[in-house]
Each structure stands twice: as structure tokens, then as C-alpha cells.
GROMACS .gro file of C-alpha atoms in nm:
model
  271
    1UNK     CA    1   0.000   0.000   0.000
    2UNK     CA    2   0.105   0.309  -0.068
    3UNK     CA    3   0.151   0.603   0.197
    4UNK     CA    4   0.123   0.951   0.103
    5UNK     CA    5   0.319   1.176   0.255
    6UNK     CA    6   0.128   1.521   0.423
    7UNK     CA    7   0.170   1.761   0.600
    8UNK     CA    8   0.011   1.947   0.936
    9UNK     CA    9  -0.010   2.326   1.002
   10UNK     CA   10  -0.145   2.337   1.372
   11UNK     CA   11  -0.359   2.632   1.456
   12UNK     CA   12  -0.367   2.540   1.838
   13UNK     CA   13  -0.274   2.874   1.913
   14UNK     CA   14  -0.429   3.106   1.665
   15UNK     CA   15  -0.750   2.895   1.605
   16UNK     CA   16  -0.765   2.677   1.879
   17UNK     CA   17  -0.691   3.015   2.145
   18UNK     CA   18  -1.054   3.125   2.004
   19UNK     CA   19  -1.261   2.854   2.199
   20UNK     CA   20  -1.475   2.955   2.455
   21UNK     CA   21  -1.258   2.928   2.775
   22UNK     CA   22  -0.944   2.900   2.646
   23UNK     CA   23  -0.617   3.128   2.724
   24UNK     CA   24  -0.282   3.130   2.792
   25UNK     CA   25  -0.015   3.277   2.870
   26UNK     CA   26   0.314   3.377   2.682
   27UNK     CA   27   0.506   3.108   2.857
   28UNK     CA   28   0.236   2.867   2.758
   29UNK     CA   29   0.203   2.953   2.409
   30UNK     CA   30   0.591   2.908   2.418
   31UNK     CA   31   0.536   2.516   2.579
   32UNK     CA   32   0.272   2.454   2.344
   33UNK     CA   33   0.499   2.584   2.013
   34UNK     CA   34   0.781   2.412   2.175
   35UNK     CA   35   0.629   2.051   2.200
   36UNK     CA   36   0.420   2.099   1.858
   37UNK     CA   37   0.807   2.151   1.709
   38UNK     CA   38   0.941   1.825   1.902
   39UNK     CA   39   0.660   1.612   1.748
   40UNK     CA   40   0.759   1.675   1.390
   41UNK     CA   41   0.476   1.944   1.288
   42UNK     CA   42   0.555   2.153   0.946
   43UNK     CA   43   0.414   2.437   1.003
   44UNK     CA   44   0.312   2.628   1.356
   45UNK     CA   45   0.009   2.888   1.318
   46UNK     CA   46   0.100   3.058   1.598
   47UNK     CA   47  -0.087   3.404   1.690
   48UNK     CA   48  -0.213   3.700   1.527
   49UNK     CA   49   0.081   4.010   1.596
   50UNK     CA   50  -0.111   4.293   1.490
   51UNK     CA   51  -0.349   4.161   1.836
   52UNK     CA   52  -0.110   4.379   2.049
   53UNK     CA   53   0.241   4.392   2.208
   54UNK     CA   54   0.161   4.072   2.447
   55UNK     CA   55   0.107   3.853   2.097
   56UNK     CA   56   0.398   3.991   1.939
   57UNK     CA   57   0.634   3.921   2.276
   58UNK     CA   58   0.498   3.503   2.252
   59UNK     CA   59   0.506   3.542   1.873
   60UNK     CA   60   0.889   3.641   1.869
   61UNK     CA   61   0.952   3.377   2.200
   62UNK     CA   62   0.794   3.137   2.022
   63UNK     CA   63   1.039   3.211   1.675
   64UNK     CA   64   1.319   3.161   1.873
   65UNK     CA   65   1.209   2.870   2.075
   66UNK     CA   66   1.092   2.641   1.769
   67UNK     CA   67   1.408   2.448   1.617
   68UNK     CA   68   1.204   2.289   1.303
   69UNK     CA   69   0.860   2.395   1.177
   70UNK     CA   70   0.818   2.710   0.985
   71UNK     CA   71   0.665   2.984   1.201
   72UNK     CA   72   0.300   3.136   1.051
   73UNK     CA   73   0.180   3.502   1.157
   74UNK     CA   74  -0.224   3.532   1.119
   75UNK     CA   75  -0.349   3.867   0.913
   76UNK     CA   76  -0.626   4.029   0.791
   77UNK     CA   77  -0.590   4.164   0.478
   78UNK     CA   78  -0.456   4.503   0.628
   79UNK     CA   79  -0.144   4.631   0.525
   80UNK     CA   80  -0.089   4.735   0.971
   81UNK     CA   81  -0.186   4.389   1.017
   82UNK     CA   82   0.114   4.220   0.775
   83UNK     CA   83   0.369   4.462   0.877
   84UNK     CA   84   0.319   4.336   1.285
   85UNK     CA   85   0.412   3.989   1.181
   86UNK     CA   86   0.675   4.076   0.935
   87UNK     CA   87   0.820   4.305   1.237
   88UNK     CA   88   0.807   3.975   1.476
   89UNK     CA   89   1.011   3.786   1.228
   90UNK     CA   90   0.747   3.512   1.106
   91UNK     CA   91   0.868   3.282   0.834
   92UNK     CA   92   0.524   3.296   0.654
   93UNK     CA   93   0.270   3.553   0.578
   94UNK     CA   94  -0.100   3.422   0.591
   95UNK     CA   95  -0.325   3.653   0.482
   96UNK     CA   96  -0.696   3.601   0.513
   97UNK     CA   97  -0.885   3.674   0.223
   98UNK     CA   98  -1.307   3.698   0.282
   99UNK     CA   99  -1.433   3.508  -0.028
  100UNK     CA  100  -1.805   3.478   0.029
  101UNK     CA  101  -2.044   3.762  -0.074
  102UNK     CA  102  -2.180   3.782   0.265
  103UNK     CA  103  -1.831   3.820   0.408
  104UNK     CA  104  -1.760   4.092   0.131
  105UNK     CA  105  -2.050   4.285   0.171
  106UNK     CA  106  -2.111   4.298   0.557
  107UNK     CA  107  -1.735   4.252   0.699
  108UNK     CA  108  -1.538   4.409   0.502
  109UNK     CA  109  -1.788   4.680   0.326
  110UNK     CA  110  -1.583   4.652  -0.053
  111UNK     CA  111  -1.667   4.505  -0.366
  112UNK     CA  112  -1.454   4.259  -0.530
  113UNK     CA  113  -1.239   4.453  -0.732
  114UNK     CA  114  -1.118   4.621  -0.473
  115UNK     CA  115  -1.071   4.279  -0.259
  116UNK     CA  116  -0.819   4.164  -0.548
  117UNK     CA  117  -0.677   4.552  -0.561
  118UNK     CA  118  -0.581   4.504  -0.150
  119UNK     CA  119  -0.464   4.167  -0.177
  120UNK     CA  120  -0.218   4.283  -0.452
  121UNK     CA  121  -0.126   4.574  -0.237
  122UNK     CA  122  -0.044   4.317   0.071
  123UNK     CA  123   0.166   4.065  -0.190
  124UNK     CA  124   0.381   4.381  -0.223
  125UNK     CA  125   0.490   4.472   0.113
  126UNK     CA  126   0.509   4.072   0.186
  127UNK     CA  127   0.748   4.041  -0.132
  128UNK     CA  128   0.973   4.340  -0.088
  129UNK     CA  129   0.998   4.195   0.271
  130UNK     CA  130   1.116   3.871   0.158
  131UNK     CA  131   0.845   3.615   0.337
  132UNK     CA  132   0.666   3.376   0.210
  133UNK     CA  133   0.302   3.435   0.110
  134UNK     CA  134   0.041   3.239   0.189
  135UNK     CA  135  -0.308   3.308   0.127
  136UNK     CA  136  -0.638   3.189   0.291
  137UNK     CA  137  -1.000   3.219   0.174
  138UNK     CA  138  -1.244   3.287   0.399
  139UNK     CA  139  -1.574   3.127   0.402
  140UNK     CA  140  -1.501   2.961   0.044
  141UNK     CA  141  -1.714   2.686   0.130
  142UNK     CA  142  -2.017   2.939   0.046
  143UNK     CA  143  -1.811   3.180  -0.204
  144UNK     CA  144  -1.914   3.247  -0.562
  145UNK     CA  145  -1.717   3.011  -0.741
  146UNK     CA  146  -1.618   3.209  -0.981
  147UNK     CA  147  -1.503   3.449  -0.758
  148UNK     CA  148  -1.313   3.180  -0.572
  149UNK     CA  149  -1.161   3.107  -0.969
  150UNK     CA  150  -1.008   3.477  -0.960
  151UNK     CA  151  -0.917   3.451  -0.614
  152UNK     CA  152  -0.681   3.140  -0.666
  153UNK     CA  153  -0.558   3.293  -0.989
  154UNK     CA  154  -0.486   3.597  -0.843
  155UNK     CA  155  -0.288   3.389  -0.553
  156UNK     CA  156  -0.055   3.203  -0.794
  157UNK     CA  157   0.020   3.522  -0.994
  158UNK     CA  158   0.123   3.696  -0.682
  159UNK     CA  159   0.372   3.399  -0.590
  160UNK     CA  160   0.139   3.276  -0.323
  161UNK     CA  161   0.303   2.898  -0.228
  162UNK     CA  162  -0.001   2.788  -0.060
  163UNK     CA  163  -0.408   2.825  -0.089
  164UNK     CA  164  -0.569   2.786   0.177
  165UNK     CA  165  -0.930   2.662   0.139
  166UNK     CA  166  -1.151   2.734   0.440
  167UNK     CA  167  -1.500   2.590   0.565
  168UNK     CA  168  -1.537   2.844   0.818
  169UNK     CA  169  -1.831   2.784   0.919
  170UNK     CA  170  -1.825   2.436   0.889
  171UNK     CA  171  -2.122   2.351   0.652
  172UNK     CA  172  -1.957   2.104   0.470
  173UNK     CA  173  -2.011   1.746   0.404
  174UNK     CA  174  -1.656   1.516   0.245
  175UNK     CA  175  -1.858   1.485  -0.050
  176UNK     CA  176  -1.876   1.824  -0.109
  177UNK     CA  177  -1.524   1.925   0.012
  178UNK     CA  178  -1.379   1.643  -0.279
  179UNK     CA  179  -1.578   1.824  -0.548
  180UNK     CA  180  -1.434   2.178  -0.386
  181UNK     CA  181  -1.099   2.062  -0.384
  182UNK     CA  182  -1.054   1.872  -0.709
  183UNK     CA  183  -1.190   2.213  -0.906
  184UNK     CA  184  -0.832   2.366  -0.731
  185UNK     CA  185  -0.560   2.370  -1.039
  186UNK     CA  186  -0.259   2.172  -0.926
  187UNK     CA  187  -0.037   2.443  -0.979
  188UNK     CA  188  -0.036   2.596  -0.595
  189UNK     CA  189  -0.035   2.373  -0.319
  190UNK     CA  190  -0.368   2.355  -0.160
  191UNK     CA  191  -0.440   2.364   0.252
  192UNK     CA  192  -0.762   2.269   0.363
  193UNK     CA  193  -0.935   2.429   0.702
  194UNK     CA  194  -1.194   2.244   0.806
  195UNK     CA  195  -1.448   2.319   1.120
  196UNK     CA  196  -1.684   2.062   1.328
  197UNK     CA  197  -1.997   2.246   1.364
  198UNK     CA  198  -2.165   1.920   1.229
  199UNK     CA  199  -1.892   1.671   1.375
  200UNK     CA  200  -1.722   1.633   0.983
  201UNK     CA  201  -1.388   1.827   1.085
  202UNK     CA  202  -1.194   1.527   1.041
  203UNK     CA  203  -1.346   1.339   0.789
  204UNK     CA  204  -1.375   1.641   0.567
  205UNK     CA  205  -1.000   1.697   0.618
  206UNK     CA  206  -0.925   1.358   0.512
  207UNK     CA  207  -1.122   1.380   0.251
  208UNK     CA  208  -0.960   1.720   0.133
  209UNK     CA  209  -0.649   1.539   0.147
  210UNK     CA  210  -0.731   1.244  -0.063
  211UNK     CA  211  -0.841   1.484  -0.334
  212UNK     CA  212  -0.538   1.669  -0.346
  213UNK     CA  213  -0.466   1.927  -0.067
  214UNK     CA  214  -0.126   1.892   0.079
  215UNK     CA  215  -0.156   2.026   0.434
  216UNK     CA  216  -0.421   2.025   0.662
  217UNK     CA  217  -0.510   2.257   0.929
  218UNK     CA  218  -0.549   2.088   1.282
  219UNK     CA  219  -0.542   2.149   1.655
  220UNK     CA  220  -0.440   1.992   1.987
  221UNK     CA  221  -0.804   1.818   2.117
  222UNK     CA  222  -0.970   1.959   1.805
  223UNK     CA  223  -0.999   2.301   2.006
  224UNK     CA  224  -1.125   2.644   1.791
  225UNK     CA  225  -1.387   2.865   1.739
  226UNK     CA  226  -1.748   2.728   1.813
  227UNK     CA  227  -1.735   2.326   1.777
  228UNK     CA  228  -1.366   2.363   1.722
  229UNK     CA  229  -1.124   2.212   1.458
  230UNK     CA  230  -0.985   1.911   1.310
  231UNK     CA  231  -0.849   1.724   1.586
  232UNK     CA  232  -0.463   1.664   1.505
  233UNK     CA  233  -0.497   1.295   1.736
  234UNK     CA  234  -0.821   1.124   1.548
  235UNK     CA  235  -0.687   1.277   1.226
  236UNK     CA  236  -0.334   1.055   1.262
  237UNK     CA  237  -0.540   0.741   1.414
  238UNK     CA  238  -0.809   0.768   1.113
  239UNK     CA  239  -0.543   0.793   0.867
  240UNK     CA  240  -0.271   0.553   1.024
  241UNK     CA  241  -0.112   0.299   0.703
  242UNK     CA  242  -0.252   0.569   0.467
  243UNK     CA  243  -0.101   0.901   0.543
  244UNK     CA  244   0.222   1.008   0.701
  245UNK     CA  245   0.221   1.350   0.840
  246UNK     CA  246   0.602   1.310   0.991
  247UNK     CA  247   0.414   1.272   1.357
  248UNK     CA  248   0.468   0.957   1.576
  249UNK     CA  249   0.096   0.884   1.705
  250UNK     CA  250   0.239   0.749   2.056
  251UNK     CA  251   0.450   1.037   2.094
  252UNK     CA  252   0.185   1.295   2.000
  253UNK     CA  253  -0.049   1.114   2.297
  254UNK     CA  254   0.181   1.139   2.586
  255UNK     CA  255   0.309   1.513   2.459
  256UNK     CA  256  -0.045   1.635   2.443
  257UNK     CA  257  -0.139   1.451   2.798
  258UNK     CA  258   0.149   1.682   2.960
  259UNK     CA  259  -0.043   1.987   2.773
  260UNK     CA  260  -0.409   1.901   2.856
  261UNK     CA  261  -0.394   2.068   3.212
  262UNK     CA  262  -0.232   2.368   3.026
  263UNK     CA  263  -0.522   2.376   2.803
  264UNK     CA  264  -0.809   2.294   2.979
  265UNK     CA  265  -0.736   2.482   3.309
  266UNK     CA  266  -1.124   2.427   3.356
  267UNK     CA  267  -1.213   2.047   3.352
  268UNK     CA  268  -1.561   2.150   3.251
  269UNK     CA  269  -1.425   2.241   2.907
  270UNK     CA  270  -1.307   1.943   2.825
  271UNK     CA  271  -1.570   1.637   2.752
   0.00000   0.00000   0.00000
């Protein structure tokens, strides 16, 4: 049998900070980064800078703390926002991109042109800087797809390396997410963020990466906003034979034992 080889972007502490409940401290964020690095994961979502001097102080501890996996600052798509994470040294610039009509019209209050204008605006500053770009669409699950068609164009013209494809509010079903996915031209790797408002978090990330994505978005416990996020433990024992995401299953139990007490400091939150 053959094993493809993927890859893991944890978004403990960007997502996964955003469930109801859940904080921590610099020095925990640092832990957290710390053991996620020691287990082998690629890439380490790990805060939003332009939140304020606190996230940049565990953004820049947490640079210098991680030995292996490339270090991802969060961003709107706000020119402020970009330069905070370029200032804390992150190895990648994601920048958030609202897709969806709804998210166009009532968050950010522009029309579409002028979504593709900004996000060719932020390319710039992220080039001249020298960082990698990587770009995530928001609420694509219920975007135009036509608009969704630009959007990824627009991504690999800019010299995006990654597309990230997000169900953000977590409507979708694996059947769906396969015919999402497999309309994505092969020319950009693809990253699929998944939600569990209806319990498919996993599945739908395994299914994302059987029809092409590369990485896949995940969190310690499955923690994140609302019902959370694809749960980085059931996503290596569902896949185990088929997938190899560089993580030793074993090694990720016993590592994210030590963390639970960090993480849950309220046994309540955690069923």
C-alpha cells in the first residue's frame, strides 16, 4: 500500500486560542509551540501580531524557541496587520482573504475589485519583505465560485506557495469538500481548514487530502472557534497505514497529555 506523505499546520494557538474558555499565557504559548516543534509538525500557526504587544512578545519567543517547523503570523488583509508579523520575524505571511459575498459585503464593506486591488497591495509589502506568502479564503465553502476562480488565480500570480481553502463555518459534508478541492488547479499547493460544527472536521479533512490538498489545518483536542477544529490525534489514528504526516501517534499522545492541564485549566471544558 502506498503512503502519502502530508503535512500538518497546527492552529492550536491562533485557532484553537478562540474557543470559549481557552487562554494562555506567553510562557504557555511558548510550551505549546515548543512541543508541537518536538513532534515533527511543518508548520506552527501561531498568533495573530497585529493583536497587540503581548502577541507579538509570545510570537517572537515562540520564533526563537521552535528548532524545526516554519513559524505562521495570522493577518487580515490590512497592510498594519502584515507589517506586525513581518516586524516579529514570522517565516510565513497568511493573509486572510473573505471570499463569500456575505463576508464581502457585511465585513469588510468593498466590492470585489477592490478585494483583489488590496490583496495585490499586501503581496507587495510581503514580497519586498522577503516572506513567504500564503493566502487563505475565507468562508469559500459558500463563495461564488467564480469568484473563488479569480481569487486562486490571483494567488498564484502573486507567488502565493499555498491556498488555503476554508470551511469556516463548517457547513460542509466530504462529499462536497472532494468536489471543492478537485476544481483547485494543481499548480499551488492547496491547505484545507476544516471546522466541526456538524462533527465532519476530520473526515472532511481527510477527505480534502485524498483529493489533493497537501496540508491540513489541525489542533491539539480539536480546540477552535465554536465546535472547534480538526483534531490533530483522530486525524493521525483515522489515517494511520494511509497518510504520514512526519508525527509519531504514541508520541503525539503522551506530549499532548502533559499539555491538557495547560489547556483545559477548567475540567468543565473538556468532555
Amino acid at each position: 500500500m502506498t503512503i502519502n506523505k502530508k503535512y500538518v499546520v497546527d492552529t492550536t494557538l491562533r485557532d484553537g486560542e478562540q474557543s470559549p474558555g481557552i487562554a494562555f499565557t506567553i510562557a504557555e504559548k511558548v510550551t505549546i509551540a515548543q512541543t508541537l516543534d518536538a513532534l515533527g509538525v511543518s508548520r506552527i500557526e501561531a498568533g495573530t501580531p497585529a493583536m497587540g504587544r503581548d502577541e507579538c512578545r509570545a510570537f517572537e519567543k515562540i520564533k526563537l524557541a521552535c528548532q524545526q517547523a516554519q513559524i505562521i503570523g495570522w493577518n487580515r488583509m490590512n497592510l498594519s496587520d502584515i507589517q506586525q508579523s513581518i516586524n516579529c520575524g514570522a517565516d510565513i505571511i497568511h493573509v486572510c482573504v473573505p471570499a463569500s459575498d456575505l463576508l464581502i459585503r457585511e465585513k469588510l464593506r468593498k466590492t470585489k475589485i477592490q478585494v483583489l486591488e488590496t490583496l495585490v497591495a499586501c503581496s507587495d509589502v510581503i514580497q519586498a519583505a522577503q516572506k513567504e506568502l500564503t493566502i487563505g479564503l475565507e468562508d469559500a465553502s459558500r463563495a461564488d465560485w467564480d469568484f473563488v476562480t479569480q481569487l486562486i488565480e490571483t494567488a498564484r500570480d502573486l507567488g502565493a506557495t499555498t491556498l488555503r481553502f476554508s470551511d469556516t463555518v463548517g457547513i460542509m459534508s466530504p462529499l462536497l469538500c472532494k468536489s471543492a478541492i478537485i476544481r483547485i488547479p494543481t499548480d499551488i499547493d492547496i491547505e484545507v481548514h476544516m471546522h466541526n460544527d456538524l462533527g465532519m472536521a476530520v473526515a472532511n479533512s481527510i477527505q480534502g487530502l485524498r483529493s489533493g490538498a497537501k496540508y491540513a489545518d489541525s489542533t491539539l483536542f480539536g480546540i477552535g472557534e465554536r465546535a472547534g477544529n480538526c483534531n490533530l490525534e483522530h486525524l493521525l489514528i483515522a489515517t494511520q497505514g494511509k497518510m504520514d504526516f512526519g508525527i509519531n501517534l504514541e508520541e503525539l499522545q503522551w506530549r499532548q497529555a502533559l499539555l491538557k492541564p495547560l489547556i483545559f485549566k477548567d475540567d468543565r471544558l473538556y468532555a
